[in-house]
PDB file of C-alpha atoms in Angstrom:
ATOM      1  CA  SER A   1       0.000   0.000   0.000  1.00 80.00           C
ATOM      2  CA  GLN A   2       1.022   3.605  -0.497  1.00 82.00           C
ATOM      3  CA  THR A   3       2.325   5.409   2.548  1.00 89.00           C
ATOM      4  CA  ILE A   4       4.107   8.643   3.294  1.00 93.00           C
ATOM      5  CA  HIS A   5       6.393   9.430   6.195  1.00 94.00           C
ATOM      6  CA  GLN A   6       7.259  12.922   7.343  1.00 95.00           C
ATOM      7  CA  TRP A   7       9.477  13.935  10.220  1.00 92.00           C
ATOM      8  CA  PRO A   8       9.960  15.398  12.709  1.00 93.00           C
ATOM      9  CA  ALA A   9       6.447  15.982  14.033  1.00 92.00           C
ATOM     10  CA  THR A  10       7.434  19.076  15.983  1.00 94.00           C
ATOM     11  CA  LEU A  11      10.472  21.302  15.859  1.00 96.00           C
ATOM     12  CA  VAL A  12      11.577  24.397  17.737  1.00 97.00           C
ATOM     13  CA  GLN A  13      14.464  26.250  16.139  1.00 97.00           C
ATOM     14  CA  PRO A  14      16.164  29.596  16.841  1.00 97.00           C
ATOM     15  CA  VAL A  15      16.135  32.386  14.300  1.00 97.00           C
ATOM     16  CA  GLY A  16      19.050  32.053  11.903  1.00 97.00           C
ATOM     17  CA  SER A  17      19.456  28.318  12.320  1.00 97.00           C
ATOM     18  CA  PRO A  18      19.193  25.871   9.388  1.00 97.00           C
ATOM     19  CA  LEU A  19      16.228  23.643   8.655  1.00 96.00           C
ATOM     20  CA  SER A  20      15.782  20.224   7.117  1.00 96.00           C
ATOM     21  CA  LEU A  21      12.438  18.450   6.950  1.00 96.00           C
ATOM     22  CA  GLU A  22      12.317  15.088   5.286  1.00 96.00           C
ATOM     23  CA  CYS A  23       9.546  13.196   3.552  1.00 96.00           C
ATOM     24  CA  THR A  24       9.650   9.713   2.047  1.00 97.00           C
ATOM     25  CA  VAL A  25       7.060   7.761   0.105  1.00 95.00           C
ATOM     26  CA  GLU A  26       6.540   4.023  -0.126  1.00 92.00           C
ATOM     27  CA  GLY A  27       4.422   1.821  -2.347  1.00 88.00           C
ATOM     28  CA  THR A  28       4.567   3.897  -5.517  1.00 86.00           C
ATOM     29  CA  SER A  29       7.120   4.980  -8.080  1.00 86.00           C
ATOM     30  CA  ASN A  30       7.626   8.299  -9.831  1.00 88.00           C
ATOM     31  CA  PRO A  31       5.137  10.172  -7.654  1.00 89.00           C
ATOM     32  CA  ASN A  32       4.472  13.891  -7.821  1.00 89.00           C
ATOM     33  CA  LEU A  33       5.674  15.348  -4.525  1.00 92.00           C
ATOM     34  CA  TYR A  34       4.522  18.506  -2.761  1.00 92.00           C
ATOM     35  CA  TRP A  35       5.405  20.725   0.191  1.00 94.00           C
ATOM     36  CA  TYR A  36       2.626  22.857   1.644  1.00 92.00           C
ATOM     37  CA  ARG A  37       2.570  25.362   4.488  1.00 93.00           C
ATOM     38  CA  GLN A  38      -0.579  25.884   6.470  1.00 88.00           C
ATOM     39  CA  ALA A  39      -1.405  29.038   8.404  1.00 78.00           C
ATOM     40  CA  ALA A  40      -4.518  29.371  10.528  1.00 70.00           C
ATOM     41  CA  GLY A  41      -7.534  30.483   8.486  1.00 66.00           C
ATOM     42  CA  ARG A  42      -5.542  30.641   5.269  1.00 70.00           C
ATOM     43  CA  GLY A  43      -5.744  27.090   3.998  1.00 79.00           C
ATOM     44  CA  LEU A  44      -2.785  25.367   2.440  1.00 86.00           C
ATOM     45  CA  GLN A  45      -0.205  27.254   0.455  1.00 87.00           C
ATOM     46  CA  LEU A  46       1.756  25.261  -2.092  1.00 88.00           C
ATOM     47  CA  LEU A  47       5.468  25.915  -1.616  1.00 92.00           C
ATOM     48  CA  PHE A  48       7.154  23.425  -3.954  1.00 93.00           C
ATOM     49  CA  TYR A  49       6.251  20.532  -6.182  1.00 89.00           C
ATOM     50  CA  SER A  50       8.322  17.997  -8.039  1.00 92.00           C
ATOM     51  CA  VAL A  51       7.494  15.704 -10.946  1.00 88.00           C
ATOM     52  CA  GLY A  52      10.826  13.869 -10.903  1.00 90.00           C
ATOM     53  CA  ILE A  53      14.312  13.592  -9.427  1.00 93.00           C
ATOM     54  CA  GLY A  54      16.016  16.955  -9.412  1.00 91.00           C
ATOM     55  CA  GLN A  55      12.948  18.712 -10.845  1.00 92.00           C
ATOM     56  CA  ILE A  56      11.618  21.312  -8.433  1.00 92.00           C
ATOM     57  CA  SER A  57       9.075  24.045  -9.080  1.00 89.00           C
ATOM     58  CA  SER A  58       8.661  26.876  -6.636  1.00 88.00           C
ATOM     59  CA  GLU A  59       5.297  28.523  -6.274  1.00 80.00           C
ATOM     60  CA  VAL A  60       6.235  31.485  -4.114  1.00 77.00           C
ATOM     61  CA  PRO A  61       9.493  33.319  -3.435  1.00 68.00           C
ATOM     62  CA  GLN A  62      10.648  32.662   0.074  1.00 78.00           C
ATOM     63  CA  ASN A  63      13.379  31.738   2.452  1.00 88.00           C
ATOM     64  CA  LEU A  64      13.001  28.019   1.778  1.00 94.00           C
ATOM     65  CA  SER A  65      14.267  25.557  -0.794  1.00 95.00           C
ATOM     66  CA  ALA A  66      13.425  21.978  -1.735  1.00 96.00           C
ATOM     67  CA  SER A  67      15.349  19.065  -3.153  1.00 96.00           C
ATOM     68  CA  ARG A  68      14.512  15.625  -4.484  1.00 96.00           C
ATOM     69  CA  PRO A  69      17.664  13.511  -4.352  1.00 95.00           C
ATOM     70  CA  GLN A  70      15.807  10.231  -4.889  1.00 95.00           C
ATOM     71  CA  ASP A  71      12.530   9.287  -6.576  1.00 94.00           C
ATOM     72  CA  ARG A  72      10.623   8.946  -3.318  1.00 94.00           C
ATOM     73  CA  GLN A  73      12.425  11.450  -1.112  1.00 96.00           C
ATOM     74  CA  PHE A  74      11.574  15.133  -0.806  1.00 97.00           C
ATOM     75  CA  ILE A  75      13.430  17.539   1.481  1.00 97.00           C
ATOM     76  CA  LEU A  76      12.493  21.043   2.596  1.00 96.00           C
ATOM     77  CA  SER A  77      15.397  23.209   3.710  1.00 96.00           C
ATOM     78  CA  SER A  78      16.452  26.615   4.827  1.00 96.00           C
ATOM     79  CA  LYS A  79      19.927  28.041   5.464  1.00 95.00           C
ATOM     80  CA  LYS A  80      18.701  30.631   7.971  1.00 96.00           C
ATOM     81  CA  LEU A  81      15.249  30.492   9.508  1.00 96.00           C
ATOM     82  CA  LEU A  82      13.113  33.597  10.012  1.00 94.00           C
ATOM     83  CA  LEU A  83      10.363  34.076  12.563  1.00 93.00           C
ATOM     84  CA  SER A  84       7.886  34.165   9.688  1.00 90.00           C
ATOM     85  CA  ASP A  85       8.839  30.603   8.724  1.00 92.00           C
ATOM     86  CA  SER A  86       6.897  29.298  11.711  1.00 92.00           C
ATOM     87  CA  GLY A  87       3.928  27.196  10.694  1.00 91.00           C
ATOM     88  CA  PHE A  88       2.606  23.754   9.966  1.00 92.00           C
ATOM     89  CA  TYR A  89       4.304  22.048   7.026  1.00 95.00           C
ATOM     90  CA  LEU A  90       2.777  19.189   5.119  1.00 94.00           C
ATOM     91  CA  CYS A  91       4.330  16.862   2.584  1.00 95.00           C
ATOM     92  CA  ALA A  92       2.088  15.128   0.063  1.00 93.00           C
ATOM     93  CA  PHE A  93       2.237  12.961  -3.017  1.00 91.00           C
ATOM     94  CA  THR A  94      -0.062  12.075  -5.885  1.00 87.00           C
ATOM     95  CA  GLY A  95       0.066   9.180  -8.287  1.00 75.00           C
ATOM     96  CA  ARG A  96       2.436   9.099 -11.209  1.00 62.00           C
ATOM     97  CA  GLN A  97       2.279  11.930 -13.653  1.00 52.00           C
ATOM     98  CA  GLY A  98      -0.734  11.662 -15.947  1.00 52.00           C
ATOM     99  CA  ALA A  99      -3.064  10.026 -13.414  1.00 58.00           C
ATOM    100  CA  ARG A 100      -5.036  13.196 -12.961  1.00 56.00           C
ATOM    101  CA  ASN A 101      -7.854  11.730 -10.926  1.00 58.00           C
ATOM    102  CA  THR A 102      -5.695  10.448  -8.131  1.00 74.00           C
ATOM    103  CA  GLU A 103      -6.004  12.026  -4.741  1.00 82.00           C
ATOM    104  CA  ALA A 104      -3.136  13.369  -2.691  1.00 87.00           C
ATOM    105  CA  PHE A 105      -1.811  11.481   0.309  1.00 89.00           C
ATOM    106  CA  PHE A 106      -0.500  13.588   3.167  1.00 91.00           C
ATOM    107  CA  GLY A 107       2.114  13.137   5.809  1.00 92.00           C
ATOM    108  CA  GLN A 108       1.263  13.881   9.418  1.00 91.00           C
ATOM    109  CA  GLY A 109       2.821  17.311   9.264  1.00 92.00           C
ATOM    110  CA  THR A 110       5.584  19.169  11.071  1.00 94.00           C
ATOM    111  CA  ARG A 111       4.822  21.976  13.496  1.00 92.00           C
ATOM    112  CA  LEU A 112       7.760  24.366  13.184  1.00 94.00           C
ATOM    113  CA  THR A 113       8.204  27.123  15.727  1.00 95.00           C
ATOM    114  CA  VAL A 114      10.995  29.603  15.148  1.00 95.00           C
ATOM    115  CA  VAL A 115      11.980  31.449  18.327  1.00 96.00           C
TER     116      VAL A 115
ATOM    117  CA  ALA B   1      -6.377  28.227 -14.085  1.00 76.00           C
ATOM    118  CA  GLN B   2      -8.387  26.852 -11.227  1.00 84.00           C
ATOM    119  CA  SER B   3      -9.714  28.064  -7.900  1.00 89.00           C
ATOM    120  CA  VAL B   4     -11.792  26.937  -4.965  1.00 93.00           C
ATOM    121  CA  THR B   5     -14.066  28.989  -2.717  1.00 95.00           C
ATOM    122  CA  GLN B   6     -15.283  27.607   0.567  1.00 95.00           C
ATOM    123  CA  LEU B   7     -18.114  29.921   1.424  1.00 93.00           C
ATOM    124  CA  ASP B   8     -18.004  29.562   5.220  1.00 95.00           C
ATOM    125  CA  SER B   9     -14.922  29.795   7.406  1.00 93.00           C
ATOM    126  CA  HIS B  10     -16.869  28.333  10.359  1.00 96.00           C
ATOM    127  CA  VAL B  11     -20.016  26.216  10.600  1.00 98.00           C
ATOM    128  CA  SER B  12     -21.653  25.381  13.921  1.00 98.00           C
ATOM    129  CA  VAL B  13     -24.173  22.574  14.334  1.00 98.00           C
ATOM    130  CA  SER B  14     -25.671  20.579  17.153  1.00 97.00           C
ATOM    131  CA  GLU B  15     -24.983  16.881  17.474  1.00 97.00           C
ATOM    132  CA  GLY B  16     -27.566  14.903  15.506  1.00 97.00           C
ATOM    133  CA  THR B  17     -28.423  17.732  13.084  1.00 98.00           C
ATOM    134  CA  PRO B  18     -27.451  17.849   9.388  1.00 98.00           C
ATOM    135  CA  VAL B  19     -24.147  19.226   8.166  1.00 98.00           C
ATOM    136  CA  LEU B  20     -23.664  21.320   5.018  1.00 98.00           C
ATOM    137  CA  LEU B  21     -20.228  22.615   4.025  1.00 98.00           C
ATOM    138  CA  ARG B  22     -20.268  24.629   0.823  1.00 98.00           C
ATOM    139  CA  CYS B  23     -17.691  24.638  -1.941  1.00 97.00           C
ATOM    140  CA  ASN B  24     -17.609  26.308  -5.345  1.00 97.00           C
ATOM    141  CA  TYR B  25     -14.858  25.797  -7.886  1.00 94.00           C
ATOM    142  CA  SER B  26     -13.613  27.003 -11.222  1.00 91.00           C
ATOM    143  CA  SER B  27     -11.452  25.069 -13.638  1.00 84.00           C
ATOM    144  CA  SER B  28     -10.456  25.290 -17.288  1.00 78.00           C
ATOM    145  CA  TYR B  29     -10.633  21.499 -17.544  1.00 76.00           C
ATOM    146  CA  SER B  30     -13.042  18.822 -16.407  1.00 79.00           C
ATOM    147  CA  PRO B  31     -12.068  18.810 -12.774  1.00 84.00           C
ATOM    148  CA  SER B  32     -11.436  16.187 -10.192  1.00 87.00           C
ATOM    149  CA  LEU B  33     -12.763  17.307  -6.811  1.00 92.00           C
ATOM    150  CA  PHE B  34     -11.907  16.150  -3.320  1.00 94.00           C
ATOM    151  CA  TRP B  35     -12.892  16.771   0.273  1.00 96.00           C
ATOM    152  CA  TYR B  36     -10.326  16.306   3.032  1.00 96.00           C
ATOM    153  CA  VAL B  37     -10.673  16.455   6.802  1.00 96.00           C
ATOM    154  CA  GLN B  38      -7.989  17.574   9.215  1.00 92.00           C
ATOM    155  CA  HIS B  39      -7.966  17.123  12.961  1.00 89.00           C
ATOM    156  CA  PRO B  40      -5.719  19.454  15.016  1.00 83.00           C
ATOM    157  CA  ASN B  41      -2.008  19.069  14.304  1.00 78.00           C
ATOM    158  CA  LYS B  42      -2.610  16.130  12.010  1.00 82.00           C
ATOM    159  CA  GLY B  43      -2.260  15.478   8.321  1.00 84.00           C
ATOM    160  CA  LEU B  44      -5.181  15.566   5.906  1.00 89.00           C
ATOM    161  CA  GLN B  45      -7.394  12.529   5.397  1.00 92.00           C
ATOM    162  CA  LEU B  46      -9.388  11.994   2.218  1.00 93.00           C
ATOM    163  CA  LEU B  47     -13.150  11.908   2.801  1.00 96.00           C
ATOM    164  CA  LEU B  48     -14.297  11.424  -0.784  1.00 94.00           C
ATOM    165  CA  LYS B  49     -13.495  12.263  -4.386  1.00 91.00           C
ATOM    166  CA  TYR B  50     -15.290  12.991  -7.649  1.00 91.00           C
ATOM    167  CA  THR B  51     -13.561  11.921 -10.847  1.00 82.00           C
ATOM    168  CA  SER B  52     -16.240  12.214 -13.591  1.00 76.00           C
ATOM    169  CA  ALA B  53     -18.191   9.097 -12.662  1.00 75.00           C
ATOM    170  CA  ALA B  54     -21.369   9.318 -10.531  1.00 84.00           C
ATOM    171  CA  THR B  55     -22.200  12.889  -9.524  1.00 89.00           C
ATOM    172  CA  LEU B  56     -23.262  11.854  -6.023  1.00 94.00           C
ATOM    173  CA  VAL B  57     -20.214  10.609  -4.204  1.00 94.00           C
ATOM    174  CA  LYS B  58     -20.276   8.751  -0.912  1.00 95.00           C
ATOM    175  CA  GLY B  59     -17.319   8.927   1.410  1.00 94.00           C
ATOM    176  CA  ILE B  60     -16.190   7.750   4.778  1.00 94.00           C
ATOM    177  CA  ASN B  61     -17.914   8.467   8.095  1.00 94.00           C
ATOM    178  CA  GLY B  62     -21.316   9.020   6.463  1.00 96.00           C
ATOM    179  CA  PHE B  63     -20.306  12.040   4.394  1.00 97.00           C
ATOM    180  CA  GLU B  64     -21.352  12.561   0.812  1.00 97.00           C
ATOM    181  CA  ALA B  65     -21.036  15.271  -1.813  1.00 97.00           C
ATOM    182  CA  GLU B  66     -22.823  16.100  -5.042  1.00 95.00           C
ATOM    183  CA  PHE B  67     -21.062  17.448  -8.113  1.00 94.00           C
ATOM    184  CA  LYS B  68     -23.233  20.050  -9.857  1.00 94.00           C
ATOM    185  CA  LYS B  69     -21.599  21.258 -13.026  1.00 91.00           C
ATOM    186  CA  SER B  70     -24.244  23.907 -13.754  1.00 92.00           C
ATOM    187  CA  GLU B  71     -23.639  25.471 -10.353  1.00 94.00           C
ATOM    188  CA  THR B  72     -19.897  24.704 -10.246  1.00 94.00           C
ATOM    189  CA  SER B  73     -20.455  23.369  -6.751  1.00 96.00           C
ATOM    190  CA  PHE B  74     -19.346  20.360  -4.728  1.00 97.00           C
ATOM    191  CA  HIS B  75     -21.019  20.754  -1.332  1.00 98.00           C
ATOM    192  CA  LEU B  76     -20.312  18.273   1.462  1.00 98.00           C
ATOM    193  CA  THR B  77     -23.199  16.937   3.534  1.00 98.00           C
ATOM    194  CA  LYS B  78     -23.921  14.533   6.354  1.00 98.00           C
ATOM    195  CA  PRO B  79     -27.411  13.737   7.657  1.00 97.00           C
ATOM    196  CA  SER B  80     -26.502  13.686  11.331  1.00 97.00           C
ATOM    197  CA  ALA B  81     -23.439  15.279  12.930  1.00 97.00           C
ATOM    198  CA  HIS B  82     -21.367  13.493  15.534  1.00 96.00           C
ATOM    199  CA  MET B  83     -19.043  15.093  18.045  1.00 95.00           C
ATOM    200  CA  SER B  84     -16.098  13.368  16.378  1.00 94.00           C
ATOM    201  CA  ASP B  85     -16.861  15.254  13.140  1.00 96.00           C
ATOM    202  CA  ALA B  86     -15.531  18.465  14.669  1.00 96.00           C
ATOM    203  CA  ALA B  87     -12.500  19.310  12.519  1.00 96.00           C
ATOM    204  CA  GLU B  88     -11.409  21.447   9.609  1.00 94.00           C
ATOM    205  CA  TYR B  89     -12.575  20.490   6.128  1.00 96.00           C
ATOM    206  CA  PHE B  90     -10.915  21.364   2.835  1.00 95.00           C
ATOM    207  CA  CYS B  91     -12.370  21.316  -0.654  1.00 96.00           C
ATOM    208  CA  VAL B  92      -9.762  20.666  -3.357  1.00 93.00           C
ATOM    209  CA  VAL B  93      -9.814  20.873  -7.158  1.00 89.00           C
ATOM    210  CA  ARG B  94      -7.473  19.361  -9.683  1.00 83.00           C
ATOM    211  CA  GLY B  95      -7.976  20.283 -13.310  1.00 72.00           C
ATOM    212  CA  GLY B  96      -6.200  18.350 -16.014  1.00 64.00           C
ATOM    213  CA  TYR B  97      -2.748  17.294 -14.867  1.00 61.00           C
ATOM    214  CA  SER B  98      -2.192  20.362 -12.766  1.00 64.00           C
ATOM    215  CA  THR B  99      -1.411  20.630  -9.125  1.00 74.00           C
ATOM    216  CA  LEU B 100      -4.049  20.581  -6.440  1.00 82.00           C
ATOM    217  CA  THR B 101      -5.713  23.833  -5.397  1.00 86.00           C
ATOM    218  CA  PHE B 102      -7.106  24.031  -1.874  1.00 89.00           C
ATOM    219  CA  GLY B 103      -9.892  26.115  -0.442  1.00 91.00           C
ATOM    220  CA  LYS B 104      -9.159  28.074   2.734  1.00 90.00           C
ATOM    221  CA  GLY B 105     -10.973  25.508   4.857  1.00 92.00           C
ATOM    222  CA  THR B 106     -14.163  25.375   6.914  1.00 95.00           C
ATOM    223  CA  MET B 107     -13.993  24.715  10.626  1.00 95.00           C
ATOM    224  CA  LEU B 108     -16.891  22.513  11.726  1.00 97.00           C
ATOM    225  CA  LEU B 109     -17.936  22.957  15.342  1.00 97.00           C
ATOM    226  CA  VAL B 110     -20.298  20.398  16.878  1.00 97.00           C
ATOM    227  CA  SER B 111     -22.040  21.145  20.154  1.00 96.00           C
ATOM    228  CA  PRO B 112     -23.744  18.582  22.402  1.00 94.00           C
TER     229      PRO B 112
END
């Protein structure tokens, strides 16, 4: 079966420190991968998506970056965190490119607090 | 281009009464539509999806939604609310092979 793992679940980091959130997928190959940030009352904002290894699209300019070193691994990073980076981050995947009617599967999320 | 509008940021119901969460969408393609539920500090769980088959879609936990192309709507309903239904609900559209677009969410509050 298809599963997605995201860690850590919670993270408290000082301003200016680096960030690395990791997401891995099992049970599927060549998935589309996504990073979302969720702020209260504002729904989910798409940060990055990837249709293949090394292929990253950024939806909004920001202090974050993403990488996809392997087919089923997606990493969200920052060199220096800002207070405004605090939020709830969700990783997700959908079925292989072209399967447009497939739903997205979500990780359990990471609550990031920058202090 | 595609977009989703969830018409209510909060909906309050009493336990045992019907639930209606409204969603309107726009899409340049024949869309796929989804409803997700999220409990606090958790990931999103799929409730149901519409993918151009039957317009009335049944999901988990007694929820269902009806796709109405003429009204560009995909409202979520449940005949009788339960306390455990209290959560945030997201309507999502996917047109063609594009990415998913989320509504801003509707918080469902259920009182005893």
